[in-house]
C-alpha cells in the first residue's frame, strides 16, 4: 500500500469516504481492479516517487496522478512491509485466482477424489492469500504454517465428504431438494474451512498481539484485542464473500439445466458455469471487502491498559490508534 512509503505528512486514506459502506465499496473496487496486474516494477518506482513527493510536501494537493499512483501501490504492495505481493495472491488477482478453483468445486457430480482435490486446491490458495496479505507485525514459524495448513485442508475435506455422504440419506426430502443441497455442499465446506483457515493461519496475532499506531504512523505498542478484531472481521468477510459466489451460480445452474441447458454438452454447461462464477465474483468482491475498513481505528480505552496514556512525538496523549486488519 501507499502507506508503506515513509514521510512526515500523512496520506489521505482514499479518494472516497471510507467511513461509509458505499465509499469502501468504491475503494475496494479500485484495489481489486484486475487491470492493476499490468503494473510493473518500473510503475511502482514511479508511483513511490509521487507518493513520497506528496508526503514531503512537494505536491500540495492530491492530483489524478497521485490517486493513480496510490491505487497502484494499494493494489500491489503490502502495507506493513512495503514489498510487492506475489502476483497470484494480490487482491487485484483475487477473482481470477479463485475462478478456477471455484469452478472445480462447483462442478456437478464430483466423486471423492475430485472433492478432495478441489477442496485441497482451494485451501492451498486461501493459505497463500492469507499468508501474503496478513498483518506482518507478528511472524509465523514454518512449522506453525504447515500445521495450520494441514488443519485447514482437513477441515474442508472432512466437511465436504461428510455432507456428500449425508445428503443422499435424507429420504424425507424431495429429489430436487437433495439435488440443491448437494450443490451447496462446497459452500458449507468453504465457509467452515475458511473460518478455521483464517484463525489458524493468523492465530499468532491473537496470541501475541499486533502493532497499533498513532495518527502519525508511529508504533504505540502491541494489542491482542486489536488482533482479535482484525482476525475476526477478516474471517467474517470471507464468509460474506463466499456466500454469493458459492450459492448463486449453483442455484442458477440447477434451474438452467432443467430448461435452457437441458441436453447440452458438458462443455457448454461448464462454460455457462464458468461465466456465472466469474460475473458473480467480480460483482460481489468489492461489497464483501468493503464491509469492514482495511485500516481500522479504535479508542485506546477499549484496548489493553498498557496502551493507555501513551504520548505521540508531539507530546499529546494518544486517544485513537490504528492497525492494518489484513485481508
mmCIF file of C-alpha atoms in Angstrom:
data_model
loop_
_atom_site.group_PDB
_atom_site.id
_atom_site.type_symbol
_atom_site.label_atom_id
_atom_site.label_comp_id
_atom_site.label_asym_id
_atom_site.label_seq_id
_atom_site.Cartn_x
_atom_site.Cartn_y
_atom_site.Cartn_z
ATOM 1 C CA UNK A 1 0.000 0.000 0.000
ATOM 2 C CA UNK A 2 0.982 3.641 -0.393
ATOM 3 C CA UNK A 3 1.170 3.909 3.413
ATOM 4 C CA UNK A 4 4.417 1.903 3.253
ATOM 5 C CA UNK A 5 6.167 4.950 1.697
ATOM 6 C CA UNK A 6 7.716 6.974 4.570
ATOM 7 C CA UNK A 7 7.339 10.706 5.011
ATOM 8 C CA UNK A 8 6.365 13.374 7.569
ATOM 9 C CA UNK A 9 2.995 14.153 6.005
ATOM 10 C CA UNK A 10 0.081 11.724 6.373
ATOM 11 C CA UNK A 11 -1.685 10.352 3.310
ATOM 12 C CA UNK A 12 -5.403 10.574 2.581
ATOM 13 C CA UNK A 13 -6.715 7.031 3.002
ATOM 14 C CA UNK A 14 -8.774 7.150 -0.165
ATOM 15 C CA UNK A 15 -10.438 9.443 -2.649
ATOM 16 C CA UNK A 16 -13.678 8.032 -1.237
ATOM 17 C CA UNK A 17 -15.261 8.398 2.194
ATOM 18 C CA UNK A 18 -14.200 5.209 4.000
ATOM 19 C CA UNK A 19 -16.496 5.940 6.928
ATOM 20 C CA UNK A 20 -19.386 4.883 4.670
ATOM 21 C CA UNK A 21 -20.040 1.428 3.240
ATOM 22 C CA UNK A 22 -20.504 2.797 -0.293
ATOM 23 C CA UNK A 23 -17.191 4.637 -0.050
ATOM 24 C CA UNK A 24 -15.430 1.420 0.996
ATOM 25 C CA UNK A 25 -17.096 -0.485 -1.846
ATOM 26 C CA UNK A 26 -15.745 2.020 -4.387
ATOM 27 C CA UNK A 27 -12.312 1.904 -2.755
ATOM 28 C CA UNK A 28 -12.235 -1.906 -2.741
ATOM 29 C CA UNK A 29 -13.309 -1.957 -6.389
ATOM 30 C CA UNK A 30 -10.136 0.004 -7.096
ATOM 31 C CA UNK A 31 -7.702 -2.221 -5.200
ATOM 32 C CA UNK A 32 -9.292 -5.359 -6.723
ATOM 33 C CA UNK A 33 -9.179 -3.904 -10.248
ATOM 34 C CA UNK A 34 -7.611 -6.635 -12.461
ATOM 35 C CA UNK A 35 -6.015 -4.000 -14.686
ATOM 36 C CA UNK A 36 -3.601 -3.325 -11.801
ATOM 37 C CA UNK A 37 -1.994 -6.698 -12.603
ATOM 38 C CA UNK A 38 -0.310 -4.903 -15.501
ATOM 39 C CA UNK A 39 1.591 -2.712 -13.015
ATOM 40 C CA UNK A 40 5.340 -3.213 -13.463
ATOM 41 C CA UNK A 41 8.212 -2.632 -11.032
ATOM 42 C CA UNK A 42 9.047 0.489 -13.049
ATOM 43 C CA UNK A 43 5.497 1.726 -12.497
ATOM 44 C CA UNK A 44 5.836 1.076 -8.758
ATOM 45 C CA UNK A 45 9.098 3.021 -8.594
ATOM 46 C CA UNK A 46 7.382 5.973 -10.286
ATOM 47 C CA UNK A 47 4.343 5.623 -8.013
ATOM 48 C CA UNK A 48 6.537 5.653 -4.885
ATOM 49 C CA UNK A 49 8.225 8.871 -6.089
ATOM 50 C CA UNK A 50 4.845 10.581 -6.493
ATOM 51 C CA UNK A 51 3.645 9.438 -3.063
ATOM 52 C CA UNK A 52 6.956 10.444 -1.447
ATOM 53 C CA UNK A 53 6.714 13.885 -3.068
ATOM 54 C CA UNK A 54 3.256 14.304 -1.547
ATOM 55 C CA UNK A 55 4.382 13.128 1.893
ATOM 56 C CA UNK A 56 7.276 15.589 1.826
ATOM 57 C CA UNK A 57 5.016 18.477 0.795
ATOM 58 C CA UNK A 58 6.329 18.846 -2.763
ATOM 59 C CA UNK A 59 2.824 18.108 -4.052
ATOM 60 C CA UNK A 60 0.296 20.274 -2.221
ATOM 61 C CA UNK A 61 -2.993 18.578 -3.068
ATOM 62 C CA UNK A 62 -3.936 15.137 -4.428
ATOM 63 C CA UNK A 63 -3.912 15.098 -8.234
ATOM 64 C CA UNK A 64 -5.176 12.469 -10.704
ATOM 65 C CA UNK A 65 -1.581 11.245 -10.984
ATOM 66 C CA UNK A 66 -1.369 10.987 -7.188
ATOM 67 C CA UNK A 67 -4.568 8.921 -6.968
ATOM 68 C CA UNK A 68 -3.405 6.611 -9.759
ATOM 69 C CA UNK A 69 -0.039 6.092 -8.045
ATOM 70 C CA UNK A 70 -1.788 5.377 -4.757
ATOM 71 C CA UNK A 71 -4.116 2.896 -6.487
ATOM 72 C CA UNK A 72 -1.127 1.063 -7.975
ATOM 73 C CA UNK A 73 0.586 0.760 -4.597
ATOM 74 C CA UNK A 74 -2.589 -0.074 -2.650
ATOM 75 C CA UNK A 75 -3.416 -2.951 -5.000
ATOM 76 C CA UNK A 76 0.126 -4.328 -5.307
ATOM 77 C CA UNK A 77 2.257 -3.596 -2.223
ATOM 78 C CA UNK A 78 1.883 -4.944 1.324
ATOM 79 C CA UNK A 79 1.083 -2.077 3.764
ATOM 80 C CA UNK A 80 3.357 -3.362 6.542
ATOM 81 C CA UNK A 81 6.453 -4.486 4.638
ATOM 82 C CA UNK A 82 6.337 -2.276 1.534
ATOM 83 C CA UNK A 83 7.179 -5.363 -0.536
ATOM 84 C CA UNK A 84 5.388 -6.331 -3.729
ATOM 85 C CA UNK A 85 2.856 -9.103 -3.064
ATOM 86 C CA UNK A 86 3.356 -12.125 -5.344
ATOM 87 C CA UNK A 87 1.034 -11.672 -8.338
ATOM 88 C CA UNK A 88 -1.428 -14.589 -7.849
ATOM 89 C CA UNK A 89 -2.061 -13.530 -4.247
ATOM 90 C CA UNK A 90 -2.745 -9.823 -4.769
ATOM 91 C CA UNK A 91 -6.292 -8.586 -4.290
ATOM 92 C CA UNK A 92 -6.261 -7.391 -7.911
ATOM 93 C CA UNK A 93 -5.869 -11.057 -8.887
ATOM 94 C CA UNK A 94 -8.326 -12.418 -6.321
ATOM 95 C CA UNK A 95 -11.209 -13.091 -8.712
ATOM 96 C CA UNK A 96 -9.004 -14.592 -11.411
ATOM 97 C CA UNK A 97 -7.131 -16.813 -8.934
ATOM 98 C CA UNK A 98 -10.327 -18.066 -7.329
ATOM 99 C CA UNK A 99 -12.345 -18.613 -10.509
ATOM 100 C CA UNK A 100 -10.584 -21.842 -11.471
ATOM 101 C CA UNK A 101 -10.819 -23.499 -8.037
ATOM 102 C CA UNK A 102 -14.407 -22.314 -7.562
ATOM 103 C CA UNK A 103 -15.368 -23.817 -10.913
ATOM 104 C CA UNK A 104 -13.728 -27.068 -9.848
ATOM 105 C CA UNK A 105 -15.532 -27.179 -6.501
ATOM 106 C CA UNK A 106 -18.900 -26.368 -8.085
ATOM 107 C CA UNK A 107 -18.603 -28.945 -10.866
ATOM 108 C CA UNK A 108 -21.663 -31.239 -10.567
ATOM 109 C CA UNK A 109 -21.083 -34.925 -9.866
ATOM 110 C CA UNK A 110 -17.610 -34.736 -8.321
ATOM 111 C CA UNK A 111 -16.527 -38.033 -6.798
ATOM 112 C CA UNK A 112 -14.490 -38.467 -3.637
ATOM 113 C CA UNK A 113 -11.148 -37.894 -5.374
ATOM 114 C CA UNK A 114 -12.425 -34.790 -7.177
ATOM 115 C CA UNK A 115 -13.913 -33.351 -3.984
ATOM 116 C CA UNK A 116 -10.669 -33.859 -2.058
ATOM 117 C CA UNK A 117 -8.548 -32.397 -4.856
ATOM 118 C CA UNK A 118 -10.578 -29.191 -5.302
ATOM 119 C CA UNK A 119 -11.014 -28.599 -1.567
ATOM 120 C CA UNK A 120 -7.248 -29.037 -1.186
ATOM 121 C CA UNK A 121 -6.614 -26.643 -4.083
ATOM 122 C CA UNK A 122 -8.980 -24.053 -2.631
ATOM 123 C CA UNK A 123 -7.490 -24.182 0.857
ATOM 124 C CA UNK A 124 -3.964 -24.048 -0.570
ATOM 125 C CA UNK A 125 -4.880 -20.849 -2.404
ATOM 126 C CA UNK A 126 -6.545 -19.431 0.711
ATOM 127 C CA UNK A 127 -3.500 -20.186 2.850
ATOM 128 C CA UNK A 128 -1.253 -18.453 0.318
ATOM 129 C CA UNK A 129 -3.507 -15.378 0.159
ATOM 130 C CA UNK A 130 -3.830 -15.247 3.965
ATOM 131 C CA UNK A 131 -0.084 -15.520 4.418
ATOM 132 C CA UNK A 132 0.743 -12.964 1.729
ATOM 133 C CA UNK A 133 -1.734 -10.335 2.955
ATOM 134 C CA UNK A 134 -1.810 -10.868 6.732
ATOM 135 C CA UNK A 135 -0.663 -8.284 9.251
ATOM 136 C CA UNK A 136 3.132 -8.736 9.278
ATOM 137 C CA UNK A 137 3.883 -7.312 12.712
ATOM 138 C CA UNK A 138 3.618 -10.872 14.087
ATOM 139 C CA UNK A 139 5.698 -13.619 12.479
ATOM 140 C CA UNK A 140 4.693 -17.270 11.999
ATOM 141 C CA UNK A 141 7.171 -20.145 12.008
ATOM 142 C CA UNK A 142 7.329 -22.689 9.184
ATOM 143 C CA UNK A 143 6.135 -25.483 11.497
ATOM 144 C CA UNK A 144 3.104 -23.429 12.545
ATOM 145 C CA UNK A 145 2.356 -22.654 8.906
ATOM 146 C CA UNK A 146 2.476 -26.346 7.931
ATOM 147 C CA UNK A 147 0.358 -27.431 10.919
ATOM 148 C CA UNK A 148 -2.302 -24.800 10.281
ATOM 149 C CA UNK A 149 -2.357 -25.573 6.567
ATOM 150 C CA UNK A 150 -2.937 -29.275 7.247
ATOM 151 C CA UNK A 151 -5.746 -28.457 9.691
ATOM 152 C CA UNK A 152 -7.491 -26.171 7.205
ATOM 153 C CA UNK A 153 -7.301 -28.753 4.415
ATOM 154 C CA UNK A 154 -8.535 -31.459 6.783
ATOM 155 C CA UNK A 155 -11.496 -29.319 7.880
ATOM 156 C CA UNK A 156 -12.619 -28.522 4.324
ATOM 157 C CA UNK A 157 -12.274 -32.099 3.057
ATOM 158 C CA UNK A 158 -13.949 -33.519 6.164
ATOM 159 C CA UNK A 159 -16.986 -31.250 5.895
ATOM 160 C CA UNK A 160 -17.335 -31.769 2.123
ATOM 161 C CA UNK A 161 -17.053 -35.562 2.264
ATOM 162 C CA UNK A 162 -19.269 -35.784 5.328
ATOM 163 C CA UNK A 163 -22.067 -33.744 3.796
ATOM 164 C CA UNK A 164 -21.743 -35.512 0.429
ATOM 165 C CA UNK A 165 -22.411 -38.804 2.191
ATOM 166 C CA UNK A 166 -25.221 -37.355 4.324
ATOM 167 C CA UNK A 167 -27.363 -35.630 1.676
ATOM 168 C CA UNK A 168 -28.367 -38.811 -0.250
ATOM 169 C CA UNK A 169 -29.592 -40.334 3.038
ATOM 170 C CA UNK A 170 -32.176 -37.583 3.573
ATOM 171 C CA UNK A 171 -35.033 -39.664 2.149
ATOM 172 C CA UNK A 172 -37.704 -37.397 3.622
ATOM 173 C CA UNK A 173 -36.659 -34.654 1.206
ATOM 174 C CA UNK A 174 -37.656 -34.485 -2.447
ATOM 175 C CA UNK A 175 -35.153 -35.387 -5.142
ATOM 176 C CA UNK A 176 -34.965 -31.721 -6.178
ATOM 177 C CA UNK A 177 -34.248 -30.618 -2.592
ATOM 178 C CA UNK A 178 -31.479 -33.204 -2.272
ATOM 179 C CA UNK A 179 -30.065 -32.005 -5.610
ATOM 180 C CA UNK A 180 -29.959 -28.394 -4.389
ATOM 181 C CA UNK A 181 -28.445 -29.363 -1.033
ATOM 182 C CA UNK A 182 -25.834 -31.444 -2.842
ATOM 183 C CA UNK A 183 -24.851 -28.437 -4.950
ATOM 184 C CA UNK A 184 -24.473 -26.338 -1.776
ATOM 185 C CA UNK A 185 -22.089 -28.779 -0.064
ATOM 186 C CA UNK A 186 -18.996 -26.945 -1.408
ATOM 187 C CA UNK A 187 -20.358 -23.724 0.126
ATOM 188 C CA UNK A 188 -20.659 -25.303 3.574
ATOM 189 C CA UNK A 189 -17.146 -26.758 3.293
ATOM 190 C CA UNK A 190 -15.617 -23.481 2.102
ATOM 191 C CA UNK A 191 -17.288 -21.394 4.825
ATOM 192 C CA UNK A 192 -16.314 -23.813 7.618
ATOM 193 C CA UNK A 193 -12.732 -24.227 6.441
ATOM 194 C CA UNK A 194 -12.435 -20.521 5.615
ATOM 195 C CA UNK A 195 -13.097 -19.571 9.225
ATOM 196 C CA UNK A 196 -10.751 -22.298 10.502
ATOM 197 C CA UNK A 197 -8.154 -21.225 7.960
ATOM 198 C CA UNK A 198 -8.100 -17.560 8.977
ATOM 199 C CA UNK A 199 -7.985 -18.225 12.727
ATOM 200 C CA UNK A 200 -5.306 -20.911 12.385
ATOM 201 C CA UNK A 201 -3.113 -19.014 9.932
ATOM 202 C CA UNK A 202 -3.312 -15.835 11.992
ATOM 203 C CA UNK A 203 -3.526 -17.370 15.450
ATOM 204 C CA UNK A 204 -0.132 -15.923 16.377
ATOM 205 C CA UNK A 205 -1.579 -12.440 16.007
ATOM 206 C CA UNK A 206 -4.238 -13.199 18.627
ATOM 207 C CA UNK A 207 -1.751 -14.868 20.989
ATOM 208 C CA UNK A 208 0.975 -12.228 20.719
ATOM 209 C CA UNK A 209 -0.907 -9.151 19.536
ATOM 210 C CA UNK A 210 -0.388 -6.822 16.592
ATOM 211 C CA UNK A 211 1.224 -3.409 16.430
ATOM 212 C CA UNK A 212 -1.088 -0.411 16.719
ATOM 213 C CA UNK A 213 -0.053 3.044 15.521
ATOM 214 C CA UNK A 214 -0.879 6.656 16.305
ATOM 215 C CA UNK A 215 -2.119 9.148 13.710
ATOM 216 C CA UNK A 216 1.473 9.899 12.691
ATOM 217 C CA UNK A 217 2.137 6.240 11.862
ATOM 218 C CA UNK A 218 4.402 5.708 14.887
ATOM 219 C CA UNK A 219 4.092 2.431 16.796
ATOM 220 C CA UNK A 220 2.280 2.736 20.146
ATOM 221 C CA UNK A 221 2.505 -0.910 21.250
ATOM 222 C CA UNK A 222 1.120 -4.428 20.803
ATOM 223 C CA UNK A 223 -2.547 -5.320 21.283
ATOM 224 C CA UNK A 224 -4.185 -8.753 21.469
ATOM 225 C CA UNK A 225 -7.641 -7.181 21.480
ATOM 226 C CA UNK A 226 -6.923 -5.352 18.229
ATOM 227 C CA UNK A 227 -5.613 -8.616 16.790
ATOM 228 C CA UNK A 228 -8.826 -10.452 17.677
ATOM 229 C CA UNK A 229 -10.875 -7.735 15.970
ATOM 230 C CA UNK A 230 -8.645 -7.867 12.881
ATOM 231 C CA UNK A 231 -8.757 -11.656 12.541
ATOM 232 C CA UNK A 232 -12.438 -11.974 13.436
ATOM 233 C CA UNK A 233 -13.543 -9.383 10.891
ATOM 234 C CA UNK A 234 -11.362 -10.980 8.228
ATOM 235 C CA UNK A 235 -12.946 -14.391 8.881
ATOM 236 C CA UNK A 236 -16.443 -12.905 8.713
ATOM 237 C CA UNK A 237 -15.633 -11.082 5.472
ATOM 238 C CA UNK A 238 -14.559 -14.422 3.942
ATOM 239 C CA UNK A 239 -17.987 -15.864 4.779
ATOM 240 C CA UNK A 240 -19.712 -12.817 3.297
ATOM 241 C CA UNK A 241 -17.586 -13.089 0.160
ATOM 242 C CA UNK A 242 -18.064 -16.847 -0.268
ATOM 243 C CA UNK A 243 -21.830 -16.837 0.233
ATOM 244 C CA UNK A 244 -22.974 -15.300 -3.084
ATOM 245 C CA UNK A 245 -20.158 -16.877 -5.108
ATOM 246 C CA UNK A 246 -20.791 -20.391 -3.807
ATOM 247 C CA UNK A 247 -24.606 -20.133 -3.646
ATOM 248 C CA UNK A 248 -25.884 -18.060 -6.583
ATOM 249 C CA UNK A 249 -24.122 -19.849 -9.526
ATOM 250 C CA UNK A 250 -25.052 -23.429 -8.492
ATOM 251 C CA UNK A 251 -28.702 -22.490 -7.877
ATOM 252 C CA UNK A 252 -28.946 -20.730 -11.246
ATOM 253 C CA UNK A 253 -27.202 -23.675 -12.929
ATOM 254 C CA UNK A 254 -29.734 -26.138 -11.457
ATOM 255 C CA UNK A 255 -32.526 -24.022 -12.930
ATOM 256 C CA UNK A 256 -30.831 -23.688 -16.333
ATOM 257 C CA UNK A 257 -30.171 -27.430 -16.535
ATOM 258 C CA UNK A 258 -33.912 -28.016 -16.422
ATOM 259 C CA UNK A 259 -34.625 -25.869 -19.479
ATOM 260 C CA UNK A 260 -32.020 -23.851 -21.409
ATOM 261 C CA UNK A 261 -29.116 -26.268 -20.784
ATOM 262 C CA UNK A 262 -31.155 -29.454 -20.942
ATOM 263 C CA UNK A 263 -29.484 -31.857 -23.362
ATOM 264 C CA UNK A 264 -26.495 -29.536 -23.882
ATOM 265 C CA UNK A 265 -22.971 -30.934 -23.855
ATOM 266 C CA UNK A 266 -20.768 -30.944 -20.759
ATOM 267 C CA UNK A 267 -18.509 -28.360 -22.388
ATOM 268 C CA UNK A 268 -21.378 -25.897 -22.870
ATOM 269 C CA UNK A 269 -22.586 -26.397 -19.306
ATOM 270 C CA UNK A 270 -19.062 -25.876 -17.979
ATOM 271 C CA UNK A 271 -18.705 -22.604 -19.927
ATOM 272 C CA UNK A 272 -22.039 -21.344 -18.585
ATOM 273 C CA UNK A 273 -20.990 -22.315 -15.053
ATOM 274 C CA UNK A 274 -17.665 -20.501 -15.512
ATOM 275 C CA UNK A 275 -19.470 -17.387 -16.743
ATOM 276 C CA UNK A 276 -21.850 -17.402 -13.780
ATOM 277 C CA UNK A 277 -18.990 -17.772 -11.294
ATOM 278 C CA UNK A 278 -16.864 -15.060 -12.925
ATOM 279 C CA UNK A 279 -19.656 -12.480 -13.186
ATOM 280 C CA UNK A 280 -20.802 -13.125 -9.615
ATOM 281 C CA UNK A 281 -17.240 -12.925 -8.288
ATOM 282 C CA UNK A 282 -16.476 -9.587 -9.930
ATOM 283 C CA UNK A 283 -19.838 -8.187 -8.817
ATOM 284 C CA UNK A 284 -19.659 -9.161 -5.136
ATOM 285 C CA UNK A 285 -15.957 -8.895 -4.222
ATOM 286 C CA UNK A 286 -15.930 -5.112 -3.540
ATOM 287 C CA UNK A 287 -19.135 -5.455 -1.498
ATOM 288 C CA UNK A 288 -17.565 -8.200 0.632
ATOM 289 C CA UNK A 289 -14.217 -6.458 1.069
ATOM 290 C CA UNK A 290 -15.922 -3.176 1.929
ATOM 291 C CA UNK A 291 -17.919 -4.497 4.872
ATOM 292 C CA UNK A 292 -15.035 -3.723 7.249
ATOM 293 C CA UNK A 293 -12.394 -0.988 6.829
ATOM 294 C CA UNK A 294 -8.905 -2.206 5.888
ATOM 295 C CA UNK A 295 -7.233 0.323 8.188
ATOM 296 C CA UNK A 296 -9.091 0.196 11.469
ATOM 297 C CA UNK A 297 -9.208 2.867 14.158
ATOM 298 C CA UNK A 298 -10.126 2.281 17.792
ATOM 299 C CA UNK A 299 -10.110 4.247 21.033
ATOM 300 C CA UNK A 300 -7.207 3.109 23.212
ATOM 301 C CA UNK A 301 -9.550 2.838 26.206
ATOM 302 C CA UNK A 302 -11.069 -0.225 24.512
ATOM 303 C CA UNK A 303 -7.653 -1.891 24.369
ATOM 304 C CA UNK A 304 -5.181 -3.142 26.971
ATOM 305 C CA UNK A 305 -4.175 -0.915 29.908
ATOM 306 C CA UNK A 306 -0.524 -0.706 28.851
ATOM 307 C CA UNK A 307 -1.591 1.299 25.794
ATOM 308 C CA UNK A 308 -3.383 3.956 27.843
ATOM 309 C CA UNK A 309 -1.821 7.386 28.446
ATOM 310 C CA UNK A 310 0.834 6.946 25.758
ATOM 311 C CA UNK A 311 2.048 10.134 24.071
ATOM 312 C CA UNK A 312 2.874 10.821 20.439
ATOM 313 C CA UNK A 313 6.014 12.535 19.169
ATOM 314 C CA UNK A 314 4.431 15.944 19.802
ATOM 315 C CA UNK A 315 3.706 15.106 23.429
ATOM 316 C CA UNK A 316 -0.048 14.711 23.018
ATOM 317 C CA UNK A 317 -1.960 11.876 24.695
ATOM 318 C CA UNK A 318 -2.796 9.188 22.132
ATOM 319 C CA UNK A 319 -6.573 8.677 22.205
ATOM 320 C CA UNK A 320 -7.071 6.771 18.947
ATOM 321 C CA UNK A 321 -4.820 4.108 17.458
ATOM 322 C CA UNK A 322 -4.826 2.433 14.049
ATOM 323 C CA UNK A 323 -3.970 -1.023 12.737
ATOM 324 C CA UNK A 324 -3.980 -2.954 9.489
ATOM 325 C CA UNK A 325 -6.796 -5.527 9.538
ATOM 326 C CA UNK A 326 -5.182 -7.726 6.895
ATOM 327 C CA UNK A 327 -7.165 -9.359 4.088
#
